[in-house]
Coordinates of C-alpha atoms and ligand atoms in Angstrom, one line a residue:
M1266 CA 36.3 -9.9 8.2
T1267 CA 38.6 -7.1 7.4
I1268 CA 36.4 -4.2 6.5
S1269 CA 37.8 -0.9 7.5
P1270 CA 37.3 1.7 8.8
P1271 CA 34.7 0.3 11.1
Q1272 CA 31.4 2.3 11.0
T1273 CA 28.1 2.1 12.6
I1274 CA 25.2 2.3 10.1
P1275 CA 21.8 2.3 11.9
F1276 CA 18.9 0.6 10.4
V1277 CA 16.8 3.7 10.7
D1278 CA 17.9 7.2 11.8
L1279 CA 15.5 10.1 12.5
T1280 CA 18.1 12.6 13.6
W1281 CA 18.8 13.7 10.0
Q1282 CA 15.1 14.6 9.7
H1283 CA 14.5 16.1 13.2
G1284 CA 17.7 18.1 13.4
P1285 CA 16.9 20.6 10.7
L1286 CA 13.2 20.7 11.7
Q1287 CA 13.6 20.9 15.5
A1288 CA 13.2 24.7 15.8
A1289 CA 10.2 24.7 13.5
M1290 CA 8.6 21.7 15.3
Q1291 CA 9.0 23.6 18.6
G1292 CA 7.3 26.6 17.0
V1293 CA 4.2 24.7 16.0
I1294 CA 4.1 22.8 19.3
N1295 CA 4.2 26.2 21.1
T1296 CA 1.3 27.4 19.0
V1297 CA -0.8 24.4 20.0
I1298 CA 0.1 25.0 23.7
T1299 CA -0.9 28.6 23.4
Q1300 CA -4.2 27.7 21.6
G1301 CA -4.9 24.9 24.1
D1302 CA -6.9 22.9 21.6
F1303 CA -5.1 19.6 22.4
V1304 CA -7.9 17.3 21.3
L1305 CA -9.7 17.6 18.0
G1306 CA -8.0 21.0 17.4
Q1307 CA -7.4 23.2 14.5
A1308 CA -4.0 21.7 13.4
L1309 CA -5.7 18.2 13.3
E1310 CA -8.4 19.5 10.9
E1311 CA -5.8 21.1 8.7
F1312 CA -3.6 18.0 8.6
E1313 CA -6.6 15.8 7.8
A1314 CA -7.4 17.9 4.8
N1315 CA -3.8 18.2 3.6
F1316 CA -3.0 14.5 4.0
A1317 CA -6.2 13.4 2.3
A1318 CA -5.4 15.8 -0.6
A1319 CA -1.9 14.4 -0.8
C1320 CA -3.4 11.0 -1.2
G1321 CA -5.6 12.2 -4.0
N1322 CA -8.7 11.6 -1.9
R1323 CA -11.4 13.6 -0.1
F1324 CA -11.6 12.9 3.6
G1325 CA -9.0 12.1 6.3
V1326 CA -9.9 11.2 9.8
G1327 CA -7.0 11.2 12.3
V1328 CA -6.9 8.4 14.8
G1329 CA -4.6 7.2 17.6
C1330 CA -2.5 4.7 15.5
G1331 CA -2.5 2.7 12.3
T1332 CA -4.0 -0.3 14.0
D1333 CA -7.1 1.8 15.0
A1334 CA -7.2 3.2 11.5
I1335 CA -7.7 -0.4 10.2
A1336 CA -10.2 -1.5 12.9
L1337 CA -12.3 1.7 12.9
G1338 CA -12.0 2.2 9.1
L1339 CA -13.3 -1.4 8.5
V1340 CA -16.2 -1.0 10.9
A1341 CA -17.1 2.3 9.2
C1342 CA -17.0 0.5 5.8
G1343 CA -19.7 -1.9 7.2
I1344 CA -17.5 -4.9 8.1
A1345 CA -19.2 -6.8 10.9
P1346 CA -19.3 -10.3 12.5
G1347 CA -20.2 -13.0 10.0
D1348 CA -18.2 -11.3 7.2
E1349 CA -15.0 -12.8 5.9
V1350 CA -12.1 -10.4 5.2
I1351 CA -9.2 -11.5 3.0
L1352 CA -5.7 -10.4 3.9
P1353 CA -2.1 -11.6 3.3
A1354 CA -0.4 -13.9 5.9
N1355 CA 2.9 -12.0 5.5
T1356 CA 2.1 -8.7 7.0
F1357 CA 2.7 -6.9 10.3
V1358 CA 0.3 -8.4 12.8
A1359 CA -1.5 -5.1 13.2
T1360 CA -3.3 -5.8 9.9
L1361 CA -4.8 -9.0 11.3
I1362 CA -5.5 -7.4 14.7
G1363 CA -7.4 -4.6 13.0
V1364 CA -9.5 -7.1 11.1
L1365 CA -10.2 -9.2 14.2
R1366 CA -11.4 -6.2 16.1
T1367 CA -14.3 -5.8 13.7
G1368 CA -15.6 -9.2 14.8
A1369 CA -15.3 -10.4 11.2
T1370 CA -13.5 -13.6 10.2
P1371 CA -10.0 -13.0 8.8
V1372 CA -9.1 -15.2 5.8
L1373 CA -5.4 -15.3 5.4
V1374 CA -3.9 -16.0 1.9
D1375 CA -0.3 -16.5 0.6
C1376 CA 1.9 -13.9 -1.1
D1377 CA 3.9 -13.8 -4.3
R1378 CA 7.5 -15.0 -3.6
T1379 CA 9.2 -12.3 -5.7
T1380 CA 7.3 -9.2 -4.8
A1381 CA 6.1 -10.3 -1.3
L1382 CA 2.7 -8.8 -2.1
I1383 CA -0.6 -10.6 -1.6
D1384 CA -1.2 -13.2 -4.3
L1385 CA -4.4 -12.1 -5.9
A1386 CA -5.0 -15.4 -7.5
A1387 CA -4.9 -17.0 -4.1
A1388 CA -7.2 -14.3 -2.8
E1389 CA -9.7 -15.1 -5.5
R1390 CA -9.7 -18.8 -4.7
A1391 CA -10.4 -17.9 -1.0
I1392 CA -13.6 -16.0 -1.9
T1393 CA -16.8 -17.5 -0.5
R1394 CA -20.4 -16.2 -0.3
R1395 CA -19.5 -14.5 3.0
T1396 CA -16.5 -12.6 1.7
R1397 CA -17.1 -8.9 2.1
A1398 CA -13.7 -7.2 1.8
I1399 CA -10.1 -7.6 0.9
V1400 CA -7.3 -5.8 2.8
P1401 CA -4.3 -5.4 0.4
V1402 CA -1.1 -4.4 2.2
H1403 CA 1.2 -2.2 0.2
L1404 CA 4.1 -3.9 1.8
Y1405 CA 7.5 -2.2 2.1
G1406 CA 6.1 0.8 0.1
Q1407 CA 5.1 -1.0 -3.1
M1408 CA 1.4 -0.8 -4.0
V1409 CA -0.5 -3.9 -4.9
S1410 CA -1.7 -3.5 -8.5
P1411 CA -4.8 -1.2 -8.3
Q1412 CA -6.1 -2.5 -11.7
R1413 CA -5.9 -6.1 -10.6
L1414 CA -7.4 -5.3 -7.3
L1415 CA -10.3 -3.3 -8.8
D1416 CA -10.9 -6.0 -11.3
L1417 CA -11.1 -8.7 -8.6
A1418 CA -13.3 -6.5 -6.3
N1419 CA -15.7 -5.6 -9.1
R1420 CA -16.1 -9.2 -10.3
H1421 CA -16.9 -10.4 -6.7
Q1422 CA -18.6 -7.3 -5.2
L1423 CA -15.8 -6.9 -2.6
I1424 CA -14.9 -3.8 -0.6
I1425 CA -11.3 -2.8 -0.9
F1426 CA -9.7 -1.4 2.3
E1427 CA -6.0 -0.6 1.8
D1428 CA -3.4 -1.1 4.5
A1429 CA -1.2 1.8 3.4
A1430 CA 0.8 2.0 6.6
Q1431 CA 4.0 1.6 4.7
A1432 CA 3.1 3.4 1.5
H1433 CA 2.5 7.2 2.1
L1434 CA 2.3 8.8 -1.4
A1435 CA 3.1 5.6 -3.2
Q1436 CA 1.8 5.3 -6.7
R1437 CA 1.0 2.7 -9.3
E1438 CA -0.9 2.6 -12.6
G1439 CA -2.0 6.2 -12.0
Y1440 CA -3.4 5.5 -8.5
R1441 CA -2.1 6.8 -5.3
A1442 CA -2.0 4.7 -2.1
G1443 CA -5.2 5.4 -0.2
S1444 CA -7.3 6.2 -3.2
I1445 CA -8.1 2.8 -4.6
G1446 CA -10.8 1.4 -2.3
L1447 CA -13.6 2.5 -0.1
G1448 CA -11.2 3.3 2.7
A1449 CA -7.5 3.1 3.6
A1450 CA -5.4 3.1 6.8
F1451 CA -2.2 5.0 7.3
S1452 CA 0.2 4.9 10.3
F1453 CA 2.4 7.7 11.5
Y1454 CA 4.5 5.6 13.8
P1455 CA 7.8 7.5 14.1
S1456 CA 9.8 5.4 11.6
K1457 CA 7.1 5.3 8.9
N1458 CA 7.8 7.4 5.7
L1459 CA 5.8 10.1 7.4
G1460 CA 6.2 9.8 11.2
A1461 CA 4.9 11.6 14.3
L1462 CA 6.7 12.1 17.6
G1463 CA 4.8 9.1 18.9
D1464 CA 1.8 7.1 17.7
G1465 CA -0.7 8.3 15.1
G1466 CA -2.9 7.1 12.2
M1467 CA -5.5 8.1 9.7
V1468 CA -8.4 6.7 7.7
V1469 CA -8.6 8.2 4.2
T1470 CA -11.8 7.8 2.2
A1471 CA -13.8 9.4 -0.7
E1472 CA -17.1 8.6 1.1
E1473 CA -18.5 11.2 3.5
R1474 CA -20.5 8.6 5.4
V1475 CA -17.4 6.5 6.1
A1476 CA -15.5 9.6 7.3
R1477 CA -18.4 10.7 9.4
Q1478 CA -18.6 7.2 11.0
V1479 CA -14.9 7.1 11.8
R1480 CA -15.2 10.5 13.4
S1481 CA -17.9 9.2 15.6
L1482 CA -16.1 5.9 16.3
R1483 CA -12.9 7.6 17.4
N1484 CA -14.9 9.9 19.7
Y1485 CA -16.7 7.3 22.0
G1486 CA -19.3 6.7 19.2
A1487 CA -20.8 10.1 19.7
T1488 CA -22.6 11.8 16.8
S1489 CA -23.1 14.9 18.8
K1490 CA -21.9 15.9 22.3
Y1491 CA -23.1 13.3 24.9
Y1492 CA -25.2 11.5 22.3
H1493 CA -23.8 8.1 21.4
T1494 CA -24.9 6.0 18.5
E1495 CA -22.0 3.7 17.8
P1496 CA -21.6 0.8 20.3
Q1497 CA -18.1 0.1 18.9
G1498 CA -17.0 3.7 19.7
T1499 CA -13.7 4.2 21.5
N1500 CA -11.3 7.0 22.3
S1501 CA -8.7 7.1 19.5
R1502 CA -7.9 10.6 18.2
L1503 CA -4.8 11.9 16.6
D1504 CA -3.4 14.5 19.0
T1505 CA -3.5 18.1 17.8
L1506 CA 0.2 18.3 18.8
Q1507 CA 1.1 15.3 16.6
A1508 CA -1.0 16.7 13.7
A1509 CA 0.8 20.0 13.9
V1510 CA 4.2 18.2 13.6
L1511 CA 2.9 16.0 10.8
N1512 CA 1.6 19.0 9.0
L1513 CA 5.0 20.6 9.2
K1514 CA 6.7 17.5 7.8
L1515 CA 4.1 16.8 5.1
P1516 CA 5.6 19.2 2.4
H1517 CA 8.9 17.3 2.8
L1518 CA 7.5 13.8 2.3
A1519 CA 7.7 13.7 -1.5
G1520 CA 11.4 14.7 -1.4
W1521 CA 12.1 12.1 1.3
N1522 CA 10.4 9.4 -0.8
Q1523 CA 12.5 10.5 -3.8
A1524 CA 15.6 10.1 -1.7
R1525 CA 14.5 6.6 -0.6
S1526 CA 13.9 5.7 -4.2
A1527 CA 17.4 6.9 -5.3
I1528 CA 18.9 4.9 -2.4
A1529 CA 17.0 1.8 -3.5
Q1530 CA 18.3 2.3 -7.1
H1531 CA 21.8 2.5 -5.8
Y1532 CA 21.3 -0.7 -3.7
D1533 CA 19.8 -2.4 -6.8
R1534 CA 22.8 -1.5 -9.0
R1535 CA 25.4 -2.4 -6.4
L1536 CA 23.7 -5.7 -5.4
A1537 CA 23.1 -6.9 -8.9
P1538 CA 26.3 -9.1 -9.0
L1539 CA 25.2 -10.8 -5.8
A1540 CA 22.3 -12.4 -7.7
D1541 CA 24.8 -15.1 -8.6
H1542 CA 25.2 -15.8 -4.9
G1543 CA 21.4 -16.0 -4.4
I1544 CA 21.0 -12.6 -2.8
L1545 CA 18.0 -11.0 -4.6
P1546 CA 16.2 -7.8 -3.9
I1547 CA 12.4 -8.1 -3.5
Q1548 CA 11.1 -7.3 -7.0
N1549 CA 9.7 -3.9 -7.7
D1550 CA 6.7 -4.3 -10.1
A1551 CA 5.4 -0.8 -9.3
G1552 CA 8.2 1.2 -11.0
P1553 CA 9.0 4.7 -9.7
G1554 CA 5.9 4.8 -7.5
H1555 CA 7.5 2.4 -4.9
V1556 CA 8.3 4.5 -1.8
Y1557 CA 10.7 2.0 -0.2
H1558 CA 9.5 2.1 3.4
L1559 CA 11.9 -0.8 3.6
Y1560 CA 14.6 -2.1 1.3
V1561 CA 14.4 -5.9 1.6
V1562 CA 16.6 -8.7 0.0
R1563 CA 16.1 -12.4 -0.1
V1564 CA 19.1 -14.5 1.0
T1565 CA 18.7 -17.8 -0.8
G1566 CA 22.1 -19.1 -1.8
P1567 CA 25.0 -20.7 0.1
T1568 CA 25.1 -17.6 2.3
R1569 CA 22.8 -18.2 5.2
R1570 CA 20.7 -15.3 6.3
A1571 CA 21.5 -15.7 10.0
S1572 CA 25.2 -15.7 9.3
L1573 CA 24.9 -12.7 6.9
Q1574 CA 23.0 -10.8 9.5
A1575 CA 25.5 -11.6 12.2
Q1576 CA 28.4 -10.6 10.1
L1577 CA 26.8 -7.4 9.1
T1578 CA 26.1 -6.6 12.8
A1579 CA 29.8 -7.3 13.5
A1580 CA 30.7 -4.8 10.7
G1581 CA 28.5 -2.2 12.3
V1582 CA 25.5 -2.6 9.9
Q1583 CA 22.2 -2.8 11.6
T1584 CA 19.5 -4.9 9.7
G1585 CA 16.0 -6.1 10.4
I1586 CA 13.6 -8.9 9.4
H1587 CA 10.1 -7.9 8.4
Y1588 CA 8.7 -10.2 9.5
P1589 CA 10.4 -13.3 11.1
I1590 CA 7.1 -15.1 11.8
P1591 CA 4.1 -14.9 9.5
C1592 CA 0.8 -14.1 11.1
H1593 CA -0.6 -17.6 10.8
L1594 CA 2.3 -19.1 12.8
Q1595 CA 2.1 -16.5 15.7
P1596 CA 1.0 -18.2 18.9
A1597 CA -1.7 -15.6 19.4
F1598 CA -3.5 -16.7 16.2
R1599 CA -3.2 -20.5 16.5
T1600 CA -7.0 -20.6 16.8
L1601 CA -7.2 -19.6 13.1
G1602 CA -6.3 -23.2 12.4
H1603 CA -3.2 -22.9 10.2
H1604 CA 0.1 -24.7 10.5
P1605 CA 3.6 -24.8 8.9
G1606 CA 3.0 -25.4 5.3
S1607 CA -0.3 -23.4 5.1
F1608 CA 1.3 -20.5 3.2
P1609 CA 4.6 -21.7 1.6
N1610 CA 5.6 -18.4 0.1
A1611 CA 5.0 -16.4 3.2
E1612 CA 6.9 -19.0 5.2
A1613 CA 9.9 -19.1 2.8
L1614 CA 10.1 -15.3 2.8
S1615 CA 10.1 -15.2 6.6
Q1616 CA 13.1 -17.5 6.5
D1617 CA 15.2 -15.7 4.0
I1618 CA 14.3 -11.9 3.9
L1619 CA 16.6 -9.3 5.3
S1620 CA 15.9 -5.5 5.5
L1621 CA 18.9 -3.3 4.9
P1622 CA 19.5 0.2 6.3
M1623 CA 17.0 2.6 4.6
Y1624 CA 16.1 6.2 5.4
P1625 CA 16.4 9.4 3.4
G1626 CA 19.4 10.6 5.3
I1627 CA 21.7 7.6 4.5
T1628 CA 24.5 8.4 2.2
L1629 CA 25.4 6.5 -0.9
K1630 CA 28.8 5.9 0.7
Q1631 CA 27.1 4.3 3.6
V1632 CA 25.1 2.1 1.2
D1633 CA 28.4 1.2 -0.5
Y1634 CA 29.8 0.2 2.9
V1635 CA 26.8 -2.1 3.5
V1636 CA 27.0 -3.7 0.1
D1637 CA 30.8 -4.1 0.3
A1638 CA 30.3 -6.0 3.6
M1639 CA 27.7 -8.2 2.0
V1640 CA 29.9 -9.0 -1.0
E1641 CA 32.7 -10.0 1.4
V1642 CA 30.4 -12.3 3.3
A1643 CA 28.8 -13.8 0.2
T1644 CA 32.2 -14.4 -1.5
A1645 CA 33.6 -16.1 1.7
A1646 CA 30.5 -18.3 1.9
A1647 CA 30.9 -19.3 -1.8
A1648 CA 34.6 -20.1 -1.3
A1649 CA 33.7 -22.2 1.7
G1650 CA 31.2 -24.0 -0.4
V1651 CA 33.7 -24.7 -3.1
L1652 CA 36.2 -25.9 -0.5
Q1653 CA 33.6 -28.2 0.9
A1654 CA 32.8 -29.6 -2.6
V1655 CA 36.5 -30.2 -3.3
K1656 CA 37.0 -32.0 0.0
G1657 CA 33.8 -34.0 -0.3
Ligands
LIG1168 C1 2.9 0.0 11.1 C2 1.9 -0.8 10.5 C3 0.6 -1.0 11.0 C4 0.2 -0.5 12.3 O1 0.3 0.9 12.6 P1 0.5 1.4 14.1 O2 0.5 2.9 13.9 O3 1.8 0.9 14.6 O4 -0.6 0.9 14.9 C5 -0.3 -1.7 10.3 N1 0.1 -2.3 9.1 C6 1.3 -2.3 8.6 C7 1.6 -2.9 7.3 C8 2.3 -1.5 9.3 O5 3.5 -1.5 8.8

């Protein structure tokens, strides 16, 4: 490869975000230190109200992480052992872990090969008399169609609980992520579209009883001090310090998402010619409401993903794979009884997806560098293919 000058383009970079906010973050952290309300403090209540409002919803309950938001949120929605809960096989394992923690039976289904979102026709085929809920994952920042979800849920009396961990402020069909179902889970892991300085999560809901129960579950199952009514209670609260920082960042989130969207459009335009080489972006069916937590392409042609990734690494471009092993093939979940071939689309995607550098501070010039490197690799692979055909 002869790409010059050599650069290093990180997969995710938080310094662009934290640099300009550092002094302000120290200010709000100092306020919490002075107030001393480190657990269930004032900044947490403020952030819960602000974030729920940003989602177009009524209640937010801050918890320790997104995984706990899924587990506690589902329990608060009434999911219990004996229930079946439908979720996609191609998600981060935390979705499955959250469902398993309720004691309910997870029912994995395949995804759509072009959008990577849960296949709702497959979900419908998986419904039994015991199915209580569906957990759509708004994967990579693209919402699953709210209209189709609501239609399915209404016809079969299902609870919708959104995994919106990658979709802060995403929109589709007039709905915002976190406002379609009975409840929704968000994560504030540092690299998410809205990230804390550590772990954090939130359950968002329109139902006061769901909010009240999550508040109890996150606080040892107490409904008042030293009075415990929820056996599944645990200790999982969003720190006041983290809430203060998240509150400070929240007004910037819409702008950051817009930057992600502009970067995605630039990738789309520049990558279009590589379609002939079998390199295809994951399809956006949500339009401008896609918040691009990740920008993912499929590498399906003569260019092999492993070789593309290796050559991008050599050119200083960091990439990722989200996710290399679908949930049903993870050793931890063998007992669910699936095998290679169970979910062909999820498995095919796990083999050919590649996540390109994506964060609001990346420049279009850096994106150009990434795409130029990809063009070079794909062109060389095609030439090698032709050479092979001529020789053969
Ligand atoms: C990040 C993430 C989670 C888990 O959130 P944590 O805060 O890391 O526990 C769940 N689901 C999806 C789709 C995620 O991306």
